[in-house]
Coordinates of C-alpha atoms (C1' of nucleotides) in Angstrom, one line a residue:
Chain A
M10 CA 68.9 80.8 103.0
E11 CA 70.3 77.3 102.5
P12 CA 73.6 76.6 104.0
I13 CA 76.7 76.4 101.9
R14 CA 77.8 72.8 101.6
V15 CA 81.5 72.3 102.4
L16 CA 83.8 69.4 101.6
V17 CA 87.0 69.2 103.6
V18 CA 89.9 67.6 101.8
E19 CA 92.8 67.0 104.1
D20 CA 94.9 63.9 104.8
D21 CA 96.1 64.8 108.3
P22 CA 93.4 63.5 110.6
I23 CA 94.0 66.2 113.2
A24 CA 93.8 69.0 110.8
A25 CA 90.8 67.5 109.0
D26 CA 89.0 67.4 112.3
A27 CA 89.9 70.9 113.1
H28 CA 88.7 72.2 109.8
A29 CA 85.5 70.3 110.0
E30 CA 84.9 71.6 113.5
Y31 CA 85.6 75.2 112.3
V32 CA 83.1 74.7 109.5
R33 CA 80.4 73.5 111.9
R34 CA 81.0 76.5 114.1
L35 CA 80.2 78.9 111.3
D36 CA 76.7 80.1 110.5
G37 CA 75.5 79.5 107.1
F38 CA 77.8 76.6 106.3
A39 CA 77.1 72.8 106.5
L40 CA 79.8 70.1 106.5
A41 CA 79.1 67.9 103.5
G42 CA 82.0 65.5 104.2
V43 CA 85.6 64.9 104.8
A44 CA 88.0 63.3 102.3
R45 CA 91.4 62.0 103.3
S46 CA 92.7 61.6 99.8
G47 CA 92.3 62.7 96.3
A48 CA 90.5 59.6 95.2
E49 CA 88.1 59.8 98.1
A50 CA 87.4 63.5 97.3
M51 CA 86.6 62.6 93.7
A52 CA 84.3 59.9 94.8
L53 CA 82.4 62.1 97.1
L54 CA 82.2 64.9 94.6
S55 CA 80.8 62.7 91.8
A56 CA 78.4 61.1 94.2
A57 CA 77.2 64.4 95.3
S58 CA 76.9 65.9 91.8
A59 CA 75.2 62.8 90.5
G60 CA 72.6 63.2 93.2
G61 CA 72.1 66.9 93.0
A62 CA 73.3 68.4 89.8
G63 CA 71.2 69.0 86.8
A64 CA 68.1 69.4 88.8
Q65 CA 67.2 72.9 89.8
A66 CA 66.7 72.2 93.4
G67 CA 68.9 69.2 94.0
P68 CA 69.6 69.2 97.7
P69 CA 73.1 67.8 97.8
G70 CA 75.9 69.0 95.6
I71 CA 79.1 70.5 97.0
D72 CA 79.3 74.3 96.9
L73 CA 82.8 74.8 98.4
I74 CA 85.9 72.7 98.8
L75 CA 88.6 73.3 101.4
L76 CA 91.5 71.8 99.6
D77 CA 94.9 70.8 101.0
M78 CA 97.7 70.7 98.5
N79 CA 99.7 67.8 100.0
L80 CA 97.6 64.7 99.5
P81 CA 98.9 61.2 99.7
D82 CA 97.8 60.1 96.2
A83 CA 97.8 63.3 94.2
H84 CA 98.8 66.9 94.3
G85 CA 96.0 69.3 95.2
L86 CA 96.5 71.1 92.0
D87 CA 96.0 67.9 90.0
L88 CA 92.8 67.3 91.9
L89 CA 91.7 70.8 91.2
R90 CA 92.3 70.4 87.5
R91 CA 90.3 67.2 87.4
V92 CA 87.4 68.9 89.2
R93 CA 87.6 71.8 86.8
G94 CA 87.7 69.4 83.8
L95 CA 84.5 67.8 85.0
G96 CA 82.9 71.2 85.1
L97 CA 81.6 70.8 88.7
P98 CA 80.2 74.1 90.0
A99 CA 82.2 74.0 93.2
D100 CA 84.4 76.8 94.4
V101 CA 87.7 76.0 96.1
I102 CA 89.6 77.6 98.9
A103 CA 93.1 76.3 99.2
I104 CA 94.1 75.6 102.8
T105 CA 97.7 74.5 103.0
A106 CA 101.1 74.9 104.4
V107 CA 102.6 75.2 101.0
R108 CA 103.9 78.7 100.5
E109 CA 105.9 78.3 97.3
L110 CA 105.1 81.1 95.0
Q111 CA 104.8 78.8 92.1
V112 CA 102.1 76.8 93.7
V113 CA 100.2 79.8 94.8
R114 CA 100.4 81.2 91.3
S115 CA 99.1 78.0 89.7
A116 CA 96.4 77.6 92.2
I117 CA 95.1 81.1 91.5
S118 CA 95.2 80.5 87.7
A119 CA 93.4 77.2 88.3
G120 CA 90.7 79.3 89.8
I121 CA 90.8 79.1 93.6
V122 CA 88.8 81.7 95.4
Q123 CA 91.0 82.1 98.4
Y124 CA 94.4 80.9 99.5
L125 CA 94.9 80.3 103.2
I126 CA 98.3 79.5 104.5
K127 CA 98.7 77.1 107.5
P128 CA 99.0 77.6 110.3
F129 CA 96.1 80.0 110.7
T130 CA 93.9 81.3 113.4
Y131 CA 90.2 80.6 113.6
S132 CA 89.5 84.3 112.9
A133 CA 91.5 84.1 109.7
F134 CA 89.6 81.1 108.7
S135 CA 86.3 82.7 109.6
D136 CA 87.2 85.8 107.7
K137 CA 87.9 83.9 104.5
L138 CA 84.7 81.8 104.7
G139 CA 82.7 84.8 105.7
A140 CA 83.9 86.7 102.6
Y141 CA 82.9 83.8 100.5
R142 CA 79.5 83.6 102.0
E143 CA 79.0 87.3 101.3
F144 CA 80.1 86.9 97.8
R145 CA 77.6 84.2 97.3
L146 CA 74.8 86.2 98.8
N147 CA 75.7 89.1 96.5
L148 CA 75.4 86.9 93.4
I149 CA 72.6 84.7 94.3
G150 CA 70.4 87.4 95.7
Q151 CA 70.3 89.0 92.3
A152 CA 67.8 88.4 89.5
A153 CA 68.6 86.0 86.6
S154 CA 70.4 88.8 84.8
T155 CA 72.9 91.0 86.2
T156 CA 74.9 94.2 85.7
Q157 CA 78.6 95.1 85.7
S158 CA 78.4 96.9 89.0
E159 CA 76.7 93.9 90.6
V160 CA 79.4 91.6 89.4
D161 CA 82.0 94.0 90.6
Q162 CA 80.3 94.1 93.9
A163 CA 80.4 90.4 94.2
F164 CA 84.1 90.3 93.3
A165 CA 84.8 93.0 95.8
S166 CA 83.4 91.1 98.7
L167 CA 85.4 88.1 97.7
R168 CA 88.7 89.9 97.8
P169 CA 88.7 91.8 101.0
A170 CA 91.6 94.1 101.9
A171 CA 91.7 93.0 105.5
P172 CA 95.2 91.9 106.4
A173 CA 96.1 90.4 109.8
S174 CA 95.9 92.7 112.7
L175 CA 99.1 94.2 114.0
P176 CA 100.1 94.9 117.6
K177 CA 99.5 98.4 118.9
G178 CA 102.1 101.0 117.8
L179 CA 102.7 99.5 114.4
S180 CA 101.1 100.6 111.2
E181 CA 100.4 98.6 108.1
D182 CA 102.0 101.1 105.7
T183 CA 105.3 101.3 107.5
L184 CA 105.5 97.6 107.9
R185 CA 105.0 97.1 104.2
A186 CA 107.6 99.7 103.4
I187 CA 110.2 98.0 105.7
I188 CA 109.4 94.5 104.3
G189 CA 109.8 95.8 100.8
Q190 CA 113.1 97.4 101.7
L191 CA 114.4 94.1 103.2
K192 CA 113.2 92.0 100.2
T193 CA 114.9 94.1 97.6
L194 CA 118.2 94.0 99.4
E195 CA 119.9 90.6 99.5
E196 CA 122.5 91.9 102.1
P197 CA 121.7 92.0 105.7
V198 CA 121.1 95.6 106.9
S199 CA 121.2 97.4 110.2
A200 CA 118.3 99.3 111.7
A201 CA 120.1 102.5 111.0
E202 CA 120.5 101.7 107.4
V203 CA 116.9 100.9 106.9
A204 CA 115.9 104.0 108.8
S205 CA 118.0 106.3 106.6
T206 CA 116.9 104.8 103.3
L207 CA 113.2 105.1 104.2
D208 CA 113.5 108.4 106.0
L209 CA 112.4 107.0 109.3
S210 CA 113.9 107.4 112.7
R211 CA 116.3 104.6 113.9
V212 CA 114.0 103.8 116.8
T213 CA 111.0 103.2 114.6
A214 CA 112.9 101.1 112.1
R215 CA 114.2 99.0 114.9
R216 CA 110.8 98.4 116.4
Y217 CA 109.5 97.0 113.2
L218 CA 112.5 94.9 112.5
E219 CA 112.3 93.5 116.0
Y220 CA 108.7 92.7 115.5
L221 CA 109.5 90.9 112.3
A222 CA 112.4 89.0 113.9
D223 CA 109.9 88.0 116.6
G224 CA 107.7 86.5 114.0
R225 CA 110.6 84.7 112.4
S226 CA 110.2 86.5 109.1
V227 CA 113.6 88.0 109.4
R228 CA 116.8 86.7 110.9
R229 CA 118.8 88.8 113.4
S230 CA 122.5 88.5 113.9
S231 CA 125.3 90.7 115.3
R232 CA 127.8 92.6 113.2
Y233 CA 131.2 92.8 114.8
G234 CA 134.5 94.3 113.8
T235 CA 133.7 98.0 114.1
R236 CA 134.3 100.0 117.2
G237 CA 131.5 100.7 119.5
R238 CA 128.7 98.5 120.6
P239 CA 128.0 95.8 118.0
E240 CA 125.2 96.4 115.6
F241 CA 122.3 94.0 114.9
E242 CA 121.8 93.2 111.3
Y243 CA 118.5 91.9 109.8
R244 CA 118.0 89.8 106.8
W245 CA 114.8 88.5 105.2
A246 CA 114.4 84.8 105.9
Q247 CA 114.0 82.5 103.0
Chain B
M19 CA 109.4 93.8 83.6
E20 CA 108.3 91.7 80.7
P21 CA 105.0 92.5 79.2
I22 CA 101.9 90.3 79.9
R23 CA 101.1 88.3 76.9
V24 CA 97.4 88.5 76.0
L25 CA 95.3 86.3 73.8
V26 CA 92.0 87.7 72.5
V27 CA 89.3 85.2 71.9
E28 CA 86.4 86.8 70.1
D29 CA 84.4 85.8 67.0
D30 CA 83.1 89.2 66.0
P31 CA 85.8 90.7 63.9
I32 CA 85.0 94.3 64.9
A33 CA 85.0 93.5 68.6
A34 CA 88.2 91.5 68.2
D35 CA 89.9 94.3 66.5
A36 CA 88.8 96.7 69.2
H37 CA 90.0 94.5 72.0
A38 CA 93.3 94.0 70.3
E39 CA 93.7 97.7 69.8
Y40 CA 92.8 98.3 73.5
V41 CA 95.5 95.9 74.5
R42 CA 98.1 97.5 72.4
R43 CA 97.3 100.8 73.9
L44 CA 98.0 99.6 77.4
D45 CA 101.5 99.7 78.9
G46 CA 102.9 96.4 80.1
F47 CA 100.7 94.3 77.9
A48 CA 101.6 92.6 74.6
L49 CA 99.1 91.1 72.1
A50 CA 100.0 87.5 71.6
G51 CA 97.3 86.7 69.2
V52 CA 93.6 86.8 68.2
A53 CA 91.5 83.7 67.9
R54 CA 88.1 83.7 66.2
S55 CA 86.9 80.4 67.5
G56 CA 87.4 77.9 70.3
A57 CA 89.4 75.6 68.1
E58 CA 91.7 78.4 67.0
A59 CA 92.2 79.4 70.6
M60 CA 93.1 75.9 71.6
A61 CA 95.6 75.7 68.8
L62 CA 97.2 78.9 69.6
L63 CA 97.3 78.0 73.3
S64 CA 98.9 74.7 72.8
A65 CA 101.4 76.1 70.3
A66 CA 102.4 78.8 72.7
S67 CA 102.7 76.4 75.7
A68 CA 104.6 73.8 73.7
G69 CA 107.1 76.5 72.8
G70 CA 107.3 78.2 76.2
A71 CA 106.2 75.9 78.9
G72 CA 108.5 73.6 80.9
A73 CA 111.5 75.8 80.3
Q74 CA 112.3 78.3 83.0
A75 CA 112.6 81.3 80.6
G76 CA 110.4 80.3 77.7
P77 CA 109.6 83.5 75.9
P78 CA 106.2 82.8 74.5
G79 CA 103.4 81.3 76.6
I80 CA 100.1 83.1 77.2
D81 CA 99.6 84.9 80.4
L82 CA 96.1 86.2 80.0
I83 CA 93.1 85.3 77.9
L84 CA 90.3 87.7 77.1
L85 CA 87.5 85.3 76.5
D86 CA 84.2 85.8 74.9
M87 CA 81.5 83.4 75.9
N88 CA 79.6 83.2 72.6
L89 CA 81.9 81.4 70.2
P90 CA 80.8 79.8 67.0
D91 CA 82.0 76.3 67.8
A92 CA 81.9 76.1 71.6
H93 CA 80.7 77.9 74.6
G94 CA 83.3 80.0 76.4
L95 CA 82.8 78.0 79.5
D96 CA 83.6 74.8 77.7
L97 CA 86.8 76.3 76.3
L98 CA 87.7 77.5 79.8
R99 CA 87.2 74.0 81.2
R100 CA 89.4 72.5 78.5
V101 CA 92.1 75.0 79.3
R102 CA 91.9 74.3 82.9
G103 CA 92.0 70.6 82.3
L104 CA 95.3 71.0 80.5
G105 CA 96.6 72.9 83.4
L106 CA 97.8 75.8 81.4
P107 CA 99.0 78.7 83.6
A108 CA 96.9 81.3 81.9
D109 CA 94.5 83.6 83.7
V110 CA 91.2 84.5 82.1
I111 CA 89.2 87.6 82.0
A112 CA 85.7 87.0 80.6
I113 CA 84.6 89.8 78.2
T114 CA 81.1 89.2 77.0
A115 CA 77.7 90.4 76.5
V116 CA 76.3 87.4 78.4
R117 CA 74.8 88.6 81.6
E118 CA 72.9 85.5 82.7
L119 CA 73.6 85.0 86.4
Q120 CA 74.1 81.3 85.8
V121 CA 76.9 81.9 83.4
V122 CA 78.6 84.5 85.6
R123 CA 78.4 82.1 88.5
S124 CA 79.9 79.2 86.5
A125 CA 82.6 81.4 85.1
I126 CA 83.7 82.5 88.5
S127 CA 83.8 79.0 89.9
A128 CA 85.8 77.9 86.8
G129 CA 88.3 80.4 87.9
I130 CA 88.1 83.6 85.9
V131 CA 89.8 86.6 87.4
Q132 CA 87.5 89.3 86.1
Y133 CA 84.2 89.5 84.4
L134 CA 83.6 92.4 82.1
I135 CA 80.2 92.9 80.5
K136 CA 79.9 94.3 77.0
P137 CA 79.4 97.0 76.0
F138 CA 82.1 98.7 78.1
T139 CA 84.2 101.8 77.9
Y140 CA 87.9 101.9 77.4
S141 CA 88.4 103.1 80.9
A142 CA 86.5 100.1 82.3
F143 CA 88.6 97.8 80.2
S144 CA 91.8 99.6 81.3
D145 CA 90.7 99.4 85.0
K146 CA 90.3 95.6 84.8
L147 CA 93.5 95.0 83.0
G148 CA 95.4 97.4 85.2
A149 CA 94.1 95.6 88.3
Y150 CA 95.3 92.4 86.8
R151 CA 98.7 93.8 86.1
E152 CA 99.0 95.1 89.7
F153 CA 97.9 91.7 91.0
R154 CA 100.7 90.1 88.9
L155 CA 103.3 92.5 90.1
N156 CA 102.3 91.8 93.7
L157 CA 102.8 88.1 93.3
I158 CA 105.7 87.9 90.9
G159 CA 107.7 90.6 92.5
Q160 CA 108.0 88.5 95.6
A161 CA 110.7 85.9 96.5
A162 CA 110.1 82.2 95.9
S163 CA 108.2 81.9 99.1
T164 CA 105.4 84.1 100.3
T165 CA 103.2 85.0 103.3
Q166 CA 99.5 85.2 104.0
S167 CA 99.5 88.9 103.9
E168 CA 101.2 89.0 100.6
V169 CA 98.7 86.6 99.1
D170 CA 95.9 88.7 100.6
Q171 CA 97.4 91.8 99.1
A172 CA 97.6 90.3 95.7
F173 CA 93.9 89.2 95.9
A174 CA 93.0 92.6 97.1
S175 CA 94.4 94.2 94.0
L176 CA 92.1 92.2 91.9
R177 CA 89.2 93.7 93.7
P178 CA 87.4 96.1 91.4
A179 CA 87.6 99.8 92.2
A180 CA 84.8 102.0 93.3
P181 CA 81.3 100.8 93.6
A182 CA 79.0 102.9 91.5
S183 CA 76.9 104.3 94.3
L184 CA 78.2 106.4 97.1
P185 CA 78.0 105.1 100.6
K186 CA 75.9 107.0 103.1
G187 CA 77.5 110.1 104.6
L188 CA 79.1 111.2 101.4
S189 CA 77.7 113.8 99.0
E190 CA 78.4 114.1 95.3
D191 CA 79.3 117.7 95.4
T192 CA 81.9 117.5 98.1
L193 CA 83.4 114.5 96.4
R194 CA 83.8 116.3 93.2
A195 CA 85.3 119.3 94.9
I196 CA 87.9 117.0 96.6
I197 CA 88.7 115.2 93.4
G198 CA 89.1 118.5 91.6
Q199 CA 91.5 119.7 94.3
L200 CA 93.6 116.5 94.1
K201 CA 93.8 116.6 90.3
T202 CA 95.0 120.2 90.1
L203 CA 97.8 119.4 92.6
E204 CA 100.7 117.2 91.5
E205 CA 102.0 117.0 95.0
P206 CA 100.6 114.6 97.5
V207 CA 98.6 116.4 100.1
S208 CA 97.5 115.6 103.6
A209 CA 93.9 115.5 104.8
A210 CA 94.4 118.7 106.8
E211 CA 95.7 120.6 103.8
V212 CA 92.8 119.6 101.6
A213 CA 90.5 120.6 104.4
S214 CA 91.9 124.0 104.8
T215 CA 92.1 124.7 101.1
L216 CA 88.5 123.8 100.5
D217 CA 87.3 125.2 103.8
L218 CA 86.1 121.9 105.1
S219 CA 86.8 120.2 108.4
R220 CA 89.6 117.8 108.6
V221 CA 87.2 115.0 109.5
T222 CA 85.1 115.4 106.4
A223 CA 88.1 115.7 104.1
R224 CA 89.6 112.6 105.6
R225 CA 86.4 110.6 105.1
Y226 CA 86.3 111.4 101.4
L227 CA 90.0 110.8 100.9
E228 CA 89.7 107.5 102.7
Y229 CA 86.8 106.5 100.5
L230 CA 88.8 107.4 97.4
A231 CA 91.8 105.5 98.6
D232 CA 89.6 102.5 99.2
G233 CA 88.5 102.6 95.6
R234 CA 92.1 103.0 94.4
S235 CA 91.5 106.3 92.8
V236 CA 94.0 107.9 95.1
R237 CA 97.2 106.5 96.6
R238 CA 97.8 106.8 100.3
S239 CA 101.2 106.9 101.8
S240 CA 102.7 108.0 105.1
R241 CA 104.7 111.2 105.5
Y242 CA 107.6 110.6 107.9
G243 CA 110.4 112.8 109.2
T244 CA 108.4 115.2 111.3
R245 CA 107.7 114.7 114.9
G246 CA 104.3 113.5 116.0
R247 CA 102.1 111.0 114.6
P248 CA 102.9 110.5 110.9
E249 CA 100.6 112.1 108.5
F250 CA 98.9 110.3 105.6
E251 CA 99.3 112.0 102.3
Y252 CA 97.0 111.4 99.3
R253 CA 97.9 111.7 95.7
W254 CA 95.6 111.2 92.6
A255 CA 96.5 108.0 90.9
Q256 CA 97.4 108.5 87.3
Chain C
dA2 C1' 144.8 93.4 132.3
dC3 C1' 142.5 97.5 133.0
dT4 C1' 140.4 101.6 131.5
dC5 C1' 138.8 104.6 127.8
dT6 C1' 136.3 105.4 123.7
dT7 C1' 132.7 104.7 120.7
dG8 C1' 128.4 104.1 118.8
dC9 C1' 124.3 101.4 118.9
dG10 C1' 120.4 99.3 121.9
dT11 C1' 116.7 100.7 124.8
dT12 C1' 113.6 103.6 127.3
dC13 C1' 110.8 107.6 128.0
dA14 C1' 108.4 111.7 127.4
dT15 C1' 106.6 114.5 123.7
dA16 C1' 104.2 116.2 119.7
dC17 C1' 101.0 115.9 116.4
dT18 C1' 97.7 113.4 113.7
dG19 C1' 94.1 109.7 112.8
dG20 C1' 89.7 107.9 114.3
dT21 C1' 85.2 108.2 116.6
dC22 C1' 81.0 110.0 118.8
dG23 C1' 77.3 112.8 119.2
dC24 C1' 75.3 117.3 118.0
dG25 C1' 73.4 120.8 115.0
dG26 C1' 72.0 122.9 110.7
dC27 C1' 69.7 122.1 106.3
dC28 C1' 67.2 119.8 103.0
dT29 C1' 63.3 116.8 101.8
dC30 C1' 59.2 114.5 102.2
dC31 C1' 55.1 114.0 104.3
Chain D
dG8 C1' 54.7 123.2 109.3
dG9 C1' 56.5 119.3 111.5
dA10 C1' 59.4 115.2 111.3
dG11 C1' 63.1 112.5 109.8
dG12 C1' 67.3 111.8 107.6
dC13 C1' 71.6 113.4 105.8
dC14 C1' 75.9 115.6 106.0
dG15 C1' 79.4 118.4 108.0
dC16 C1' 81.7 119.8 112.5
dG17 C1' 83.8 120.2 117.2
dA18 C1' 86.0 117.8 120.5
dC19 C1' 87.8 114.1 122.7
dC20 C1' 90.7 109.8 122.8
dA21 C1' 93.9 106.7 121.0
dG22 C1' 97.7 105.9 118.0
dT23 C1' 102.3 106.4 116.1
dA24 C1' 106.8 108.4 114.9
dT25 C1' 110.4 111.4 116.9
dG26 C1' 114.4 113.0 119.8
dA27 C1' 117.0 112.9 123.9
dA28 C1' 119.0 110.5 127.6
dC29 C1' 121.0 106.6 129.5
dG30 C1' 123.3 102.1 129.5
dC31 C1' 125.9 98.5 127.5
dA32 C1' 129.2 95.7 124.7
dA33 C1' 133.2 95.4 122.0
dG34 C1' 137.6 97.3 120.3
dA35 C1' 141.7 100.6 121.3
dG36 C1' 145.1 102.4 124.0
dT37 C1' 148.2 102.4 128.0

DNA sequence: ACTCTTGCGTTCATACTGGTCGCGGCCTCC
DNA sequence: GGAGGCCGCGACCAGTATGAACGCAAGAGT
């Protein structure tokens, strides 16, 4: 199996090095280049496609782009649109600190294959690229013509349902329920209030809220004015 | 929730009518138009985006395109590239009889969201669009900023449901028995309850239920309130 | 200013289920 | 008729929410 040729597009030199190193560490991938700007990326892409496209077995050609959204000379989405306009056969994984919903939404409709939010761990990175490799194997291993279930299979491997791992004692379901509860309410809520709404015990609710506060997803503050020990109240951050 | 506005692009009048009718039958979707050619599609798209883009609450705008690959005046992939080049925020589901691997591959890298091979049943169609609706709810229901796990969640809901063939360790008979059991009961049931009703072991029942939950045929949720480790309860979806 | 009251934070033991491993019966294919 | 694989089961271990008990911090009362 030929390796998947990867182009890293990232203006921050430290991050670019890190991504390149990550790619080198993975089996089945080959680093095809690093671009520090949108212009550089376009140049590399057209050079590669001029060399390798068209021909059946052209050796170069970029298979996968790891694309940062914040580039010095262009927004990542613009670059993505230009690439699409050229009809280059490269897939794109967005790797960026941008977490605005609007950008995520646009990136997805522009046809990215994965969206990875910085900062991330090596294992998150490896998961995403691994999923992409599997997706590729699923499609390319097939004959020239395919079936619905094969296509479904390929899509399935591209969209894994493997969220980040939680510390012991916490469950994915409960965490989602609590996050959902927090997000629907604008007001800060106490652990006891969350507990009674979700039919949980106060202790359990508190454990999850404390975990979220630890990860900076929620803000914790004290609620004074009532008798008794002051209560903590939690509010979804941002 | 506003309906998802769908544009059907299909040159065969019979198929176009069928797709339009299918869309009308689905909750949460609205038919925004039918185009018989690439040119017509581009005209409708730019009209819609001129009316509705830019503005925050523009009512029109196309959210989703059901795109045939074989159009009289252009290949579907070309149309797709032009749409992408304009940066329109529409997502695309390819619906086509074309099953060449090369086309599927290109369509995916051009950023389609699903690929549906004709001929298909209404239920296959409904599955694909339902998955897309869920994906949208996942993303749009969120606040302005998002997290990695939410993005993953959204991608995961785009993943097609059950693979056609059963994984090892599961038998057709047992699966049918369990599905039958779930369908007759309206109430969510725990793995242990299913097991005792069907005279199976808890382990076996759980394996099947988990398989079904993975394929999105059943919904899994936690049952709180009692002491001890929380129980999962399973309910037939729709 | 000191103590009392109050109610939540925190810890701990407990209960009950989920998940995994290896075994055994049964069917199928040599 | 023997061998191999498949599927369900029992039993263990780990996981996860609960409830009670204890302690602490802020207001209320004297």
